[in-house]
CSV table of C-alpha atoms in Angstrom, one decimal:
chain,number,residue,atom,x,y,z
A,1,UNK,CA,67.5,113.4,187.8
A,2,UNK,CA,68.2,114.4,191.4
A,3,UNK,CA,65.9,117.0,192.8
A,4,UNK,CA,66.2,119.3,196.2
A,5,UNK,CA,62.8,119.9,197.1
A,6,UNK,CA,62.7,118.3,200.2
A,7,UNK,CA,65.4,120.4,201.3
A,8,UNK,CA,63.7,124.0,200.1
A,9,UNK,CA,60.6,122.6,201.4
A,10,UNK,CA,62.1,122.1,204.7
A,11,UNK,CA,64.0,125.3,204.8
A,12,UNK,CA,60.7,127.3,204.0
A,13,UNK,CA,59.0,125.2,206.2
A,14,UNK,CA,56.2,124.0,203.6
A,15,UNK,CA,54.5,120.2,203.3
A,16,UNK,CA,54.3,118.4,200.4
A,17,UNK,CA,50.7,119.6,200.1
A,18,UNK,CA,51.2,123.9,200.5
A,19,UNK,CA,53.7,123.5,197.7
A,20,UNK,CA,51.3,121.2,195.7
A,21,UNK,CA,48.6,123.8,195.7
A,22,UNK,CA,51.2,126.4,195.4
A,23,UNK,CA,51.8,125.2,192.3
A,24,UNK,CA,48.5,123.8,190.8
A,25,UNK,CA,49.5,119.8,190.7
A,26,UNK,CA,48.2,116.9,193.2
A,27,UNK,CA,50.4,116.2,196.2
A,28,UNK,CA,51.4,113.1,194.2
A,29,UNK,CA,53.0,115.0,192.1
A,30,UNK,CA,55.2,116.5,194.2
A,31,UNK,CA,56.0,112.8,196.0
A,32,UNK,CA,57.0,111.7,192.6
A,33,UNK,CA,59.4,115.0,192.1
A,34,UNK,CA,61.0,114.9,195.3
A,35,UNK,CA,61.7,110.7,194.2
A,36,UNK,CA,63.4,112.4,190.8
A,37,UNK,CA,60.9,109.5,189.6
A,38,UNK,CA,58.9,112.2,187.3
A,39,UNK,CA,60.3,114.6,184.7
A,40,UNK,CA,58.1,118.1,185.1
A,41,UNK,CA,57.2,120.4,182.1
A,42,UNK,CA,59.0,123.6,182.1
A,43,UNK,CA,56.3,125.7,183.6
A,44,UNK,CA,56.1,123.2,186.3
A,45,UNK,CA,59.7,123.2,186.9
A,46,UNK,CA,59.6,127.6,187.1
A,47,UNK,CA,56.4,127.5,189.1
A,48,UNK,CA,58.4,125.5,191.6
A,49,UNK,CA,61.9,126.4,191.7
A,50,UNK,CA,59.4,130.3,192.0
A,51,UNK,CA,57.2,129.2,194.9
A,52,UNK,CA,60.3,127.9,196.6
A,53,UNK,CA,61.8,131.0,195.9
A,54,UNK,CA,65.3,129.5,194.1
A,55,UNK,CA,66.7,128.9,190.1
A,56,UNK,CA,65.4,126.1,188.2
A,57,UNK,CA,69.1,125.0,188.3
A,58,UNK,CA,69.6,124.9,191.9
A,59,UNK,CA,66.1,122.7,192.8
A,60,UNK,CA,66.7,119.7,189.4
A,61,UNK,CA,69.9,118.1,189.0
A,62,UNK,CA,70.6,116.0,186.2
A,63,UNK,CA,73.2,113.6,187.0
A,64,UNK,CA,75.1,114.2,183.5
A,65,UNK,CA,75.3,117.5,185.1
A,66,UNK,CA,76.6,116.6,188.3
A,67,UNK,CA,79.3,114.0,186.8
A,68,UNK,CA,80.4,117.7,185.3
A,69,UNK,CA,80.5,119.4,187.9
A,70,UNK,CA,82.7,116.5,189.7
A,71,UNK,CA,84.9,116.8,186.6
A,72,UNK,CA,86.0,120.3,186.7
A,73,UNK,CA,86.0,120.3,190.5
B,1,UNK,CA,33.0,124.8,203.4
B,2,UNK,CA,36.5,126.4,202.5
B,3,UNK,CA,37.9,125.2,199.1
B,4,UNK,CA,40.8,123.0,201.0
B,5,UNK,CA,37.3,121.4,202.8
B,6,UNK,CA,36.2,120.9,200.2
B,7,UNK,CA,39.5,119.2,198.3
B,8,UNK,CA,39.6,117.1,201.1
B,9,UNK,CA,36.1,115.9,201.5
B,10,UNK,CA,36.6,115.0,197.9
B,11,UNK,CA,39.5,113.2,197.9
B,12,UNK,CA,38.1,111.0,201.5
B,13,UNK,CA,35.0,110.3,198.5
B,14,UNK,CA,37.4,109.3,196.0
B,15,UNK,CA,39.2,107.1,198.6
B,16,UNK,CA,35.4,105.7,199.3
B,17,UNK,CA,34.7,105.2,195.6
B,18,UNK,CA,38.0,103.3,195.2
B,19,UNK,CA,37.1,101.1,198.1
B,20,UNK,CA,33.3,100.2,196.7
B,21,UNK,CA,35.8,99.5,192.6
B,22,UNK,CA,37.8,97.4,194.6
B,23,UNK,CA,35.1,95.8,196.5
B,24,UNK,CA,33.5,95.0,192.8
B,25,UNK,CA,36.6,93.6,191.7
B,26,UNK,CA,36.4,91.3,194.3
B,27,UNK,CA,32.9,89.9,193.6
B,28,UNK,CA,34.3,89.9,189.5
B,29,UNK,CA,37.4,87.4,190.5
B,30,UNK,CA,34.9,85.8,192.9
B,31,UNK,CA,32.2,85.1,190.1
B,32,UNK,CA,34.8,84.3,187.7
B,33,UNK,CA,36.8,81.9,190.1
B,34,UNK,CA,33.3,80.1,190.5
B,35,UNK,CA,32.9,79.8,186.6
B,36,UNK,CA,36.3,77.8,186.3
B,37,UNK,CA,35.4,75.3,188.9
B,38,UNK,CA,32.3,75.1,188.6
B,39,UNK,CA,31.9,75.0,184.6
B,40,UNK,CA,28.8,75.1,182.5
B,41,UNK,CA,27.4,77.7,184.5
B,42,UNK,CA,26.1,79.8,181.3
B,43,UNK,CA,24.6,82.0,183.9
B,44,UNK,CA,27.8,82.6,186.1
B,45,UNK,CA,29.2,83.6,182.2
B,46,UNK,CA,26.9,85.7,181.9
B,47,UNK,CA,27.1,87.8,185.2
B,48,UNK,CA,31.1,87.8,184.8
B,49,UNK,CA,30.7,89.7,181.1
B,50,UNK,CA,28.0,91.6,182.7
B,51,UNK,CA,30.2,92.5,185.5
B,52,UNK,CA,33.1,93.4,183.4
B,53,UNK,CA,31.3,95.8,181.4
B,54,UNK,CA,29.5,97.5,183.4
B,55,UNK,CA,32.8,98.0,185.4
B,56,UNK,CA,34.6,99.5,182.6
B,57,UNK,CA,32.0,101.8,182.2
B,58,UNK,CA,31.7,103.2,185.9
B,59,UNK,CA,35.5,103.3,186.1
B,60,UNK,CA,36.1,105.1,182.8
B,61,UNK,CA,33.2,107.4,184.0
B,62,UNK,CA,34.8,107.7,187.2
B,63,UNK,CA,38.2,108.4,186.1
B,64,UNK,CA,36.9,110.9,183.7
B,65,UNK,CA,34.4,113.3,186.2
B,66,UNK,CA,36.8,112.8,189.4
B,67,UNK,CA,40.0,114.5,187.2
B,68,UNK,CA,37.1,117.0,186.7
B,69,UNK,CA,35.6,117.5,189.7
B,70,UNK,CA,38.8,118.2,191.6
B,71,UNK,CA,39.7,120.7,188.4
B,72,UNK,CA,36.9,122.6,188.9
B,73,UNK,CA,37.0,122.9,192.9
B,74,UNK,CA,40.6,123.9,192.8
B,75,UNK,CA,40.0,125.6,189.7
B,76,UNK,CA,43.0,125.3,187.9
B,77,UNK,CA,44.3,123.7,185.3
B,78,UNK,CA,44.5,119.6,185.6
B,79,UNK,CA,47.3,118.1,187.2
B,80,UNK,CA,50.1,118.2,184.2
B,81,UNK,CA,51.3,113.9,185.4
B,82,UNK,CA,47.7,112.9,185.7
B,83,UNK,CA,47.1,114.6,182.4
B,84,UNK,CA,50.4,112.9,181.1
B,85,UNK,CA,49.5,109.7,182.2
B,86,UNK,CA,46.0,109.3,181.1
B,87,UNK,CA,46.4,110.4,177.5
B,88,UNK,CA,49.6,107.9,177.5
B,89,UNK,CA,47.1,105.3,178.6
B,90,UNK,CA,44.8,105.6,176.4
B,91,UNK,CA,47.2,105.8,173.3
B,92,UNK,CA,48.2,102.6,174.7
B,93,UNK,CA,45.0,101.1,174.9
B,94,UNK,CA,44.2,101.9,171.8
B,95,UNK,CA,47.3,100.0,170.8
B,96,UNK,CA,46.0,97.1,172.5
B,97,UNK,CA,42.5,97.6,170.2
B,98,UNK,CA,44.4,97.9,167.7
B,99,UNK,CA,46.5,94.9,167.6
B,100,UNK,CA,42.7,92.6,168.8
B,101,UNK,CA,41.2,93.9,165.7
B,102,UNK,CA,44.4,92.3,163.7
B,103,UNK,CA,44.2,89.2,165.7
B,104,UNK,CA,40.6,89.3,164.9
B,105,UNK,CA,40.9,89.5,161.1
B,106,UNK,CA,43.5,86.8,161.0
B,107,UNK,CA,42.0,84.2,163.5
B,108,UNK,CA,38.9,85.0,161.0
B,109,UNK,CA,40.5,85.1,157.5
B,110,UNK,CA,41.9,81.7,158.4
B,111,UNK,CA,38.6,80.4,160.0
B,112,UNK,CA,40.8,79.5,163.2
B,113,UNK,CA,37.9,80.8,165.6
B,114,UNK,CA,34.6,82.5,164.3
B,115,UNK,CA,33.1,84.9,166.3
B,116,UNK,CA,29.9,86.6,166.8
B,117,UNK,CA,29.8,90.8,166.0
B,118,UNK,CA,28.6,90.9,169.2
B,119,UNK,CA,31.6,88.9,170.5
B,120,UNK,CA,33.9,90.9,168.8
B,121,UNK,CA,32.2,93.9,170.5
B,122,UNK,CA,32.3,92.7,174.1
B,123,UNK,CA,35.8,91.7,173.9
B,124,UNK,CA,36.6,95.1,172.1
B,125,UNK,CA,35.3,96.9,174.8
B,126,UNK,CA,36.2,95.1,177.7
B,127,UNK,CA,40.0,95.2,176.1
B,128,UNK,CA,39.8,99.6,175.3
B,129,UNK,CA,38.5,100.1,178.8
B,130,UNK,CA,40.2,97.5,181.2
B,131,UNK,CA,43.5,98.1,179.8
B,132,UNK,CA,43.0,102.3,179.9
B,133,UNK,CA,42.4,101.7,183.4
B,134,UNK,CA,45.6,98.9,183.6
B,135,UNK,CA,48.0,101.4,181.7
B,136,UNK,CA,46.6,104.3,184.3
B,137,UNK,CA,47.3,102.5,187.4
B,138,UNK,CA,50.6,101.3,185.7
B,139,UNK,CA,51.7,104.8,185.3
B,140,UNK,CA,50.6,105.8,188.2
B,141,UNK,CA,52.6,104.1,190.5
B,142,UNK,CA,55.2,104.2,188.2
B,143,UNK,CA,55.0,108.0,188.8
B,144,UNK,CA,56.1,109.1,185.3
B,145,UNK,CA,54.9,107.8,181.5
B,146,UNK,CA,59.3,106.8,180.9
């Protein structure tokens, strides 16, 4: 799993640690999502893709997902 | 003290309190290092079990009111990987009990070893705790329980 985070975060001008307590998790947390190295509940995955005001879709990227996506292209 | 003062002075404590575990740790490998080479030192034994007891019990405590603590100071609800990890660690854990108590009853049925009850106990306790704490810090840095 391949996440944009980083990128949103950047764009809305947020640290690691606004969006951690944004969303109710330690900052680790959010290291660990930005690495695609943790797999977040559903709730975690809205409350994010919310605070950084995009779809659940557009923030997580699965790679079986984006091998589609390459496919059809 | 605003609550993000207080989040922070908290966490600089639990940095603190890692230091001081880490710092006991120390002293453990040290006191158990001098029980190799030194041999027959009942007491050195002695303050090694000690040690690793009362270790377990401060760092399960600790790992168990610091999730807490910061819970209640940013009151919410706990950190859903920290949550994730430590009830994956001690499922595993109890795996590891598990499988000693086996070991026990077939070292013993076949009279390979006999141990004490309070043996059994010691080892028991040091194995549910120390390997809690091993599986957390596994996880941990692993970042996910997969």
């Amino acid at each position: 799993m391949r996440t944009r985070i980083k990128e949103y975060r950047a764009k809305y001008d947020l640290t690691q640690e606004d969006l951690a307590n944004h969303v109710g998790v330690r900052r680790e947390t959010i290291v660990f999502l930005e690495k695609g190295k943790y797999n977040p509940s559903l709730k975690l995955a809205h409350d994010v893709a919310v605070a950084l005001n995009a779809k659940i879709d557009d923030i997580f990227i699965f790679e079986d997902e984006e091998s589609d996506i390459v496919k059809e292209e | 003290m605003s609550e993000k003062g207080r989040y922070d002075m908290l966490s600089k404590n639990i940095h603190r309190d890692n230091s001081i575990f880490l710092g006991i740790l120390t002293l453990l490998g040290i006191a158990a290092f001098a029980e190799f080479m030194i041999g027959n030192t009942g007491s050195v034994f002695a303050i090694t079990i000690l040690m690793f007891v009362l270790v377990g019990i401060i760092a399960v405590l600790r790992i168990l009111m610091t999730d807490r603590r910061i819970q209640t100071i940013q009151n919410e609800v706990p950190d859903e990987r920290t949550r994730k990890i430590d009830t994956y660690a001690q499922s595993k854990s109890w795996y590891v009990t598990f499988m000693l108590i086996c070991i026990f009853v077939f070292l013993n049925t076949f009279r390979i070893i006999e141990l004490s009850v309070y043996e059994v106990l010691i080892i028991l306790f040091i194995a549910m705790s120390w390997s809690w704490i091993a599986f957390k810090w596994y996880y941990g840095q692993k970042g996910d329980i997969e």
